[in-house]
Tab-separated table of C-alpha atoms in Angstrom:
chain	number	residue	atom	x	y	z
Z	1	MET	CA	34.680	-113.215	-171.391
Z	2	HIS	CA	36.546	-111.202	-174.035
Z	3	THR	CA	39.731	-112.789	-175.461
Z	4	VAL	CA	42.638	-110.310	-175.474
Z	5	TRP	CA	45.338	-112.653	-176.799
Z	6	LYS	CA	45.456	-116.092	-178.391
Z	7	GLY	CA	48.500	-118.348	-178.553
Z	8	SER	CA	50.054	-121.146	-176.541
Z	9	ILE	CA	51.994	-121.945	-173.378
Z	10	SER	CA	55.062	-124.106	-173.727
Z	11	PHE	CA	57.212	-125.771	-171.104
Z	12	GLY	CA	59.768	-128.297	-172.310
Z	13	LEU	CA	58.110	-130.153	-175.198
Z	14	VAL	CA	54.576	-129.598	-173.906
Z	15	ASN	CA	52.551	-127.082	-175.919
Z	16	ILE	CA	49.124	-125.834	-174.735
Z	17	PRO	CA	46.888	-123.723	-177.022
Z	18	ILE	CA	45.340	-121.034	-174.807
Z	19	LYS	CA	43.343	-117.803	-174.733
Z	20	LEU	CA	44.045	-114.842	-172.473
Z	21	HIS	CA	41.252	-112.986	-170.638
Z	22	THR	CA	41.618	-109.934	-168.390
Z	23	ALA	CA	41.049	-111.120	-164.818
Z	24	THR	CA	40.358	-107.761	-163.166
Z	25	GLU	CA	38.449	-104.604	-164.063
Z	26	SER	CA	38.525	-101.064	-162.785
Z	27	LYS	CA	35.365	-99.967	-160.986
Z	28	ASP	CA	36.395	-96.304	-160.867
Z	29	ILE	CA	33.515	-93.923	-161.569
Z	30	LYS	CA	34.533	-91.798	-164.537
Z	31	LEU	CA	33.449	-88.169	-164.344
Z	32	ARG	CA	33.278	-86.033	-167.496
Z	33	GLN	CA	34.303	-82.377	-167.599
Z	34	LEU	CA	31.745	-79.803	-168.809
Z	35	HIS	CA	32.072	-76.109	-169.575
Z	36	LYS	CA	30.411	-74.448	-166.563
Z	37	GLU	CA	28.826	-71.754	-168.736
Z	38	CYS	CA	26.952	-73.935	-171.259
Z	39	ASN	CA	27.396	-77.562	-170.063
Z	40	THR	CA	29.242	-78.615	-173.219
Z	41	PRO	CA	31.687	-81.531	-172.758
Z	42	ILE	CA	35.352	-80.494	-172.844
Z	43	SER	CA	37.450	-82.210	-175.512
Z	44	TYR	CA	41.201	-82.502	-175.806
Z	45	LYS	CA	42.979	-81.962	-179.094
Z	46	LYS	CA	46.488	-82.854	-180.219
Z	47	VAL	CA	48.204	-79.542	-180.952
Z	48	CYS	CA	51.745	-78.973	-182.215
Z	49	GLU	CA	53.551	-76.690	-179.753
Z	50	GLY	CA	55.724	-75.262	-182.531
Z	51	CYS	CA	53.148	-74.103	-185.078
Z	52	GLN	CA	50.080	-74.099	-182.773
Z	53	LYS	CA	48.069	-76.208	-185.224
Z	54	GLU	CA	45.819	-79.163	-184.509
Z	55	VAL	CA	47.520	-82.342	-185.760
Z	56	ASN	CA	45.817	-85.324	-187.401
Z	57	GLU	CA	46.809	-88.928	-186.623
Z	58	GLU	CA	48.492	-89.362	-190.029
Z	59	ASP	CA	50.761	-86.372	-189.337
Z	60	ILE	CA	52.234	-87.887	-186.151
Z	61	VAL	CA	55.422	-89.973	-185.996
Z	62	LYS	CA	56.932	-91.774	-183.009
Z	63	ALA	CA	60.325	-90.797	-181.650
Z	64	TYR	CA	62.625	-91.457	-178.713
Z	65	GLU	CA	64.049	-88.457	-176.830
Z	66	TYR	CA	67.600	-89.553	-175.926
Z	67	SER	CA	68.548	-86.123	-174.529
Z	68	LYS	CA	66.820	-82.735	-174.148
Z	69	ASN	CA	65.163	-81.904	-177.521
Z	70	LYS	CA	67.222	-84.597	-179.316
Z	71	PHE	CA	65.055	-87.284	-180.920
Z	72	VAL	CA	65.490	-90.455	-182.935
Z	73	VAL	CA	62.466	-90.841	-185.225
Z	74	LEU	CA	61.234	-94.421	-185.657
Z	75	ASP	CA	59.074	-95.054	-188.686
Z	76	ALA	CA	55.953	-97.224	-188.545
Z	77	GLU	CA	57.423	-99.962	-190.754
Z	78	GLU	CA	60.447	-100.453	-188.475
Z	79	LEU	CA	58.210	-100.750	-185.417
Z	80	GLU	CA	55.827	-103.106	-187.240
Z	81	ASN	CA	58.703	-105.409	-188.230
Z	82	LEU	CA	59.854	-105.623	-184.610
Z	83	ARG	CA	56.308	-106.340	-183.484
Z	84	LYS	CA	55.760	-109.134	-186.029
Z	85	GLU	CA	59.128	-110.645	-185.163
Z	86	ASN	CA	58.157	-111.035	-181.520
Z	87	GLU	CA	54.415	-111.587	-181.723
Z	88	ASP	CA	54.672	-115.156	-183.030
Z	89	LYS	CA	56.282	-116.298	-179.788
Z	90	ALA	CA	54.185	-118.229	-177.311
Z	91	VAL	CA	54.105	-117.910	-173.529
Z	92	GLU	CA	57.344	-119.749	-172.925
Z	93	ILE	CA	57.926	-120.915	-169.365
Z	94	ILE	CA	61.667	-120.618	-168.764
Z	95	ASP	CA	61.928	-121.313	-165.008
Z	96	PHE	CA	59.944	-122.681	-162.075
Z	97	VAL	CA	60.187	-120.892	-158.710
Z	98	LYS	CA	58.295	-120.550	-155.420
Z	99	LEU	CA	55.653	-117.830	-155.303
Z	100	GLU	CA	56.912	-116.482	-151.971
Z	101	GLU	CA	60.287	-115.715	-153.573
Z	102	ILE	CA	58.704	-112.902	-155.625
Z	103	ASP	CA	57.911	-109.692	-153.760
Z	104	PRO	CA	54.432	-108.235	-154.541
Z	105	ILE	CA	56.097	-105.021	-155.786
Z	106	TYR	CA	56.872	-106.875	-159.025
Z	107	PHE	CA	53.281	-107.824	-159.840
Z	108	GLU	CA	51.437	-105.777	-162.453
Z	109	LYS	CA	48.286	-107.211	-164.147
Z	110	THR	CA	46.445	-110.531	-163.927
Z	111	TYR	CA	44.946	-112.575	-166.778
Z	112	PHE	CA	42.903	-115.791	-166.745
Z	113	LEU	CA	44.187	-118.498	-169.078
Z	114	SER	CA	41.637	-120.759	-170.746
Z	115	PRO	CA	42.504	-123.776	-172.925
Z	116	ASP	CA	41.637	-123.686	-176.609
Z	117	THR	CA	39.477	-126.555	-177.863
Z	118	THR	CA	42.446	-128.892	-178.397
Z	119	GLY	CA	44.365	-127.919	-175.252
Z	120	THR	CA	42.256	-129.148	-172.320
Z	121	LYS	CA	44.340	-132.259	-171.531
Z	122	ALA	CA	47.685	-130.410	-171.572
Z	123	TYR	CA	46.097	-127.521	-169.609
Z	124	ALA	CA	44.991	-129.929	-166.867
Z	125	LEU	CA	48.482	-131.486	-166.851
Z	126	LEU	CA	50.207	-128.120	-166.265
Z	127	ARG	CA	47.666	-127.169	-163.582
Z	128	LYS	CA	48.210	-130.431	-161.695
Z	129	THR	CA	52.002	-130.168	-162.094
Z	130	LEU	CA	52.035	-126.671	-160.559
Z	131	GLU	CA	49.706	-127.720	-157.724
Z	132	ASP	CA	51.729	-130.812	-156.771
Z	133	SER	CA	55.133	-129.128	-157.070
Z	134	GLY	CA	54.092	-125.989	-155.168
Z	135	LYS	CA	55.867	-123.945	-157.856
Z	136	ILE	CA	54.918	-121.232	-160.357
Z	137	GLY	CA	56.277	-120.788	-163.876
Z	138	VAL	CA	58.301	-117.731	-164.923
Z	139	ALA	CA	57.589	-116.911	-168.563
Z	140	LYS	CA	57.906	-114.319	-171.321
Z	141	ILE	CA	55.096	-113.075	-173.541
Z	142	VAL	CA	54.583	-110.257	-176.056
Z	143	ILE	CA	51.353	-108.283	-175.483
Z	144	ARG	CA	50.531	-105.210	-177.588
Z	145	SER	CA	54.049	-104.983	-179.008
Z	146	LYS	CA	55.695	-105.090	-175.575
Z	147	GLU	CA	57.696	-108.036	-174.299
Z	148	GLN	CA	56.587	-108.804	-170.752
Z	149	LEU	CA	57.925	-110.947	-167.957
Z	150	ALA	CA	55.154	-113.022	-166.378
Z	151	VAL	CA	54.379	-115.822	-163.950
Z	152	VAL	CA	51.914	-118.664	-164.497
Z	153	ARG	CA	50.218	-120.094	-161.395
Z	154	VAL	CA	47.063	-121.842	-160.222
Z	155	TYR	CA	44.135	-119.764	-158.910
Z	156	LYS	CA	41.219	-121.910	-157.725
Z	157	ASP	CA	40.508	-124.178	-160.751
Z	158	ALA	CA	42.149	-121.972	-163.360
Z	159	LEU	CA	45.608	-121.097	-164.556
Z	160	VAL	CA	46.361	-117.390	-164.292
Z	161	MET	CA	49.168	-115.383	-165.788
Z	162	GLU	CA	50.409	-112.277	-164.023
Z	163	THR	CA	52.673	-109.837	-165.817
Z	164	ILE	CA	55.520	-108.664	-163.601
Z	165	HIS	CA	57.991	-105.799	-163.781
Z	166	TYR	CA	61.568	-106.326	-164.878
Z	167	PRO	CA	64.092	-105.612	-162.099
Z	168	ASP	CA	65.232	-102.347	-163.718
Z	169	GLU	CA	61.611	-101.091	-163.643
Z	170	VAL	CA	61.478	-101.288	-159.846
Z	171	ARG	CA	63.061	-98.220	-158.272
Z	172	SER	CA	65.787	-98.620	-155.689
Z	173	VAL	CA	64.814	-98.284	-152.028
Z	174	SER	CA	68.016	-96.298	-151.505
Z	175	ASP	CA	66.415	-93.470	-153.538
Z	176	VAL	CA	63.541	-93.101	-151.054
Z	177	PRO	CA	64.181	-90.051	-148.830
Z	178	ASN	CA	64.209	-89.944	-145.013
Z	179	ILE	CA	64.177	-93.673	-144.267
Z	180	PRO	CA	65.723	-94.202	-140.774
Z	181	SER	CA	68.877	-96.341	-140.957
Z	182	VAL	CA	68.506	-97.874	-137.476
Z	183	ASP	CA	65.550	-98.836	-135.334
Z	184	VAL	CA	65.027	-96.289	-132.587
Z	185	VAL	CA	62.128	-98.005	-130.876
Z	186	VAL	CA	61.031	-97.984	-127.244
Z	187	GLN	CA	60.373	-101.564	-126.136
Z	188	LYS	CA	57.096	-100.651	-124.396
Z	189	GLU	CA	55.773	-99.038	-127.585
Z	190	LEU	CA	56.807	-102.095	-129.601
Z	191	ASP	CA	55.034	-104.461	-127.190
Z	192	THR	CA	51.848	-102.384	-127.431
Z	193	ALA	CA	52.046	-102.298	-131.229
Z	194	LEU	CA	52.545	-106.101	-131.406
Z	195	MET	CA	49.547	-106.574	-129.085
Z	196	LEU	CA	47.431	-104.410	-131.407
Z	197	VAL	CA	48.539	-106.468	-134.436
Z	198	GLU	CA	47.568	-109.649	-132.590
Z	199	GLN	CA	44.111	-108.282	-131.793
Z	200	LEU	CA	43.491	-107.248	-135.425
Z	201	THR	CA	44.849	-110.463	-136.952
Z	202	THR	CA	42.205	-112.439	-138.887
Z	203	VAL	CA	41.726	-114.663	-141.932
Z	204	PHE	CA	41.772	-112.690	-145.193
Z	205	GLU	CA	38.251	-112.471	-146.622
Z	206	PRO	CA	38.297	-110.165	-149.670
Z	207	THR	CA	34.498	-109.801	-149.789
Z	208	LYS	CA	34.447	-107.880	-146.488
Z	209	TYR	CA	36.369	-104.975	-148.016
Z	210	THR	CA	34.383	-102.456	-150.070
Z	211	ASP	CA	35.137	-99.174	-151.798
Z	212	GLU	CA	33.229	-96.812	-149.496
Z	213	TYR	CA	34.061	-93.720	-151.555
Z	214	ARG	CA	32.681	-95.280	-154.772
Z	215	THR	CA	29.495	-96.375	-152.971
Z	216	ALA	CA	28.973	-92.886	-151.488
Z	217	LEU	CA	29.663	-91.212	-154.849
Z	218	MET	CA	27.122	-93.425	-156.646
Z	219	GLU	CA	24.539	-92.637	-153.937
Z	220	LEU	CA	25.202	-88.912	-154.392
Z	221	ILE	CA	24.811	-89.240	-158.188
Z	222	GLU	CA	21.521	-91.129	-157.814
Z	223	ASP	CA	20.195	-88.512	-155.354
Z	224	LYS	CA	21.098	-85.643	-157.689
Z	225	LYS	CA	19.606	-87.242	-160.815
Z	226	ALA	CA	16.109	-85.997	-159.962
Z	227	SER	CA	17.001	-82.405	-159.088
Z	228	SER	CA	20.315	-81.480	-160.665
Z	229	THR	CA	20.411	-83.111	-164.093
Z	230	VAL	CA	21.795	-80.921	-166.879
Z	231	THR	CA	21.620	-81.631	-170.596
Z	232	ALA	CA	24.866	-81.160	-172.443
Z	233	THR	CA	24.651	-79.260	-175.689
Z	234	ASP	CA	26.143	-80.917	-178.732
Z	235	LYS	CA	26.192	-77.722	-180.766
Z	236	LYS	CA	29.630	-77.030	-182.105
Z	237	PRO	CA	30.696	-73.526	-183.135
Z	238	LEU	CA	31.196	-73.035	-186.844
Z	239	PRO	CA	34.795	-72.630	-188.017
Z	240	ASP	CA	35.912	-69.016	-188.579
Z	241	ASN	CA	35.851	-69.318	-192.360
Z	242	VAL	CA	32.250	-70.622	-192.301
Z	243	THR	CA	31.212	-67.864	-189.879
Z	244	ASP	CA	32.781	-65.245	-192.162
Z	245	LEU	CA	31.034	-66.765	-195.196
Z	246	MET	CA	27.670	-66.702	-193.415
Z	247	SER	CA	28.196	-63.055	-192.436
Z	248	ALA	CA	29.041	-62.172	-196.027
Z	249	LEU	CA	25.981	-64.016	-197.376
Z	250	GLN	CA	23.717	-62.366	-194.808
Z	251	ALA	CA	25.082	-58.928	-195.685
Z	252	SER	CA	24.570	-59.623	-199.420
Z	253	LEU	CA	20.995	-60.737	-198.744
Z	254	GLU	CA	20.276	-57.546	-196.799
Z	255	LYS	CA	21.611	-55.454	-199.712
Z	256	THR	CA	19.305	-57.103	-202.252
Z	257	LYS	CA	16.143	-56.544	-200.173
Z	258	LYS	CA	13.756	-54.066	-201.852
Z	259	PRO	CA	12.859	-50.994	-199.783
Z	260	ALA	CA	9.181	-51.930	-199.170
Z	261	THR	CA	8.452	-48.723	-197.235
Z	262	ARG	CA	9.335	-46.483	-200.187
Z	263	LYS	CA	6.911	-48.387	-202.482
Z	264	ARG	CA	4.009	-47.874	-200.108
Z	265	THR	CA	4.662	-44.092	-200.104
Z	266	THR	CA	4.597	-43.961	-203.945
Z	267	LYS	CA	1.268	-45.802	-204.133
Z	268	THR	CA	-0.304	-43.380	-201.661
Z	269	LYS	CA	0.667	-40.401	-203.835
Z	270	LYS	CA	-0.929	-42.009	-206.963
Z	271	ASN	CA	-4.201	-42.615	-205.172
Z	272	ALA	CA	-4.212	-39.039	-204.052
C-alpha cells in the first residue's frame, strides 16, 4: 500500500512513528473526450485571457483575489517557507471526544495509519486506549501544505485517521432555501411512514450495496469493444511557422525542377 505521508502521532508524552496510507479509492470510470471528426483526444491548455497566449508552468505565479480583479501575488519562496515551517509537525492529538458527537457532515477523507518499524508497541497502546475509553482523538496534521483537522479512531484492527472540515468550512443551514420552519404533518401519514421505516430497518452490510451504473457502463464498454472500437490518431498538426516553411520549401523545389517535356521535344527534332 502506497505511503502518502510519514511522521508520528503524539498524545501527551507518547510518540508513535507512523505511515499514512489512503484508505479509499474512487472507482469512477473515466471517459476521455475525442474530436468526433478524427477521433483525436482533446487536450486542455493553460491560456492567458489577456494576451491569448499559451502559458508555460514557469510563467505562472500564485495569487489571492481579495476583491474583484484585485490580487495579492505570493511568491514561491514565501509559500515554501510556510510549508516547511508546518510540515515538521506530527499528528498531534489535542483532545479526546466521543465519535457520536461529530456529525458526518464534517468528515472528509480516510487514511489507514500503520506503525513504523519502531512504533508497534506504542501503536498497540494507543489502539487499546481508544478501544477501552470509547473515545476518538482530535488532532491536527499538515498534508500537502494544508493544515487539516482530523480524528484518530479504531477501525477493525487498525488505527485510521479521518480529515474533517473546520467549522467555518461547513455552510450554515440557515442559508438553505425553502426549509419549512414548523412540522405540518398529518398523523396518519406519519404513522404510515414510521411503519415503512420499521419494515425496511436492517443491519448495515456494506457489501450488499453496489454501483449499478458503473457495472452497467462497464458491460456496455465490453460489448462495444468488438464492434465499435476506434483508434485515436496521435498526429499533431504542425505549427503555423513550420507549415509556412514547408510550403516555401515545396514551392522552391517545384521552381528548380527541369522542364522534362521540353527536352524530349528537342531530341525529337535532332533525330528528324
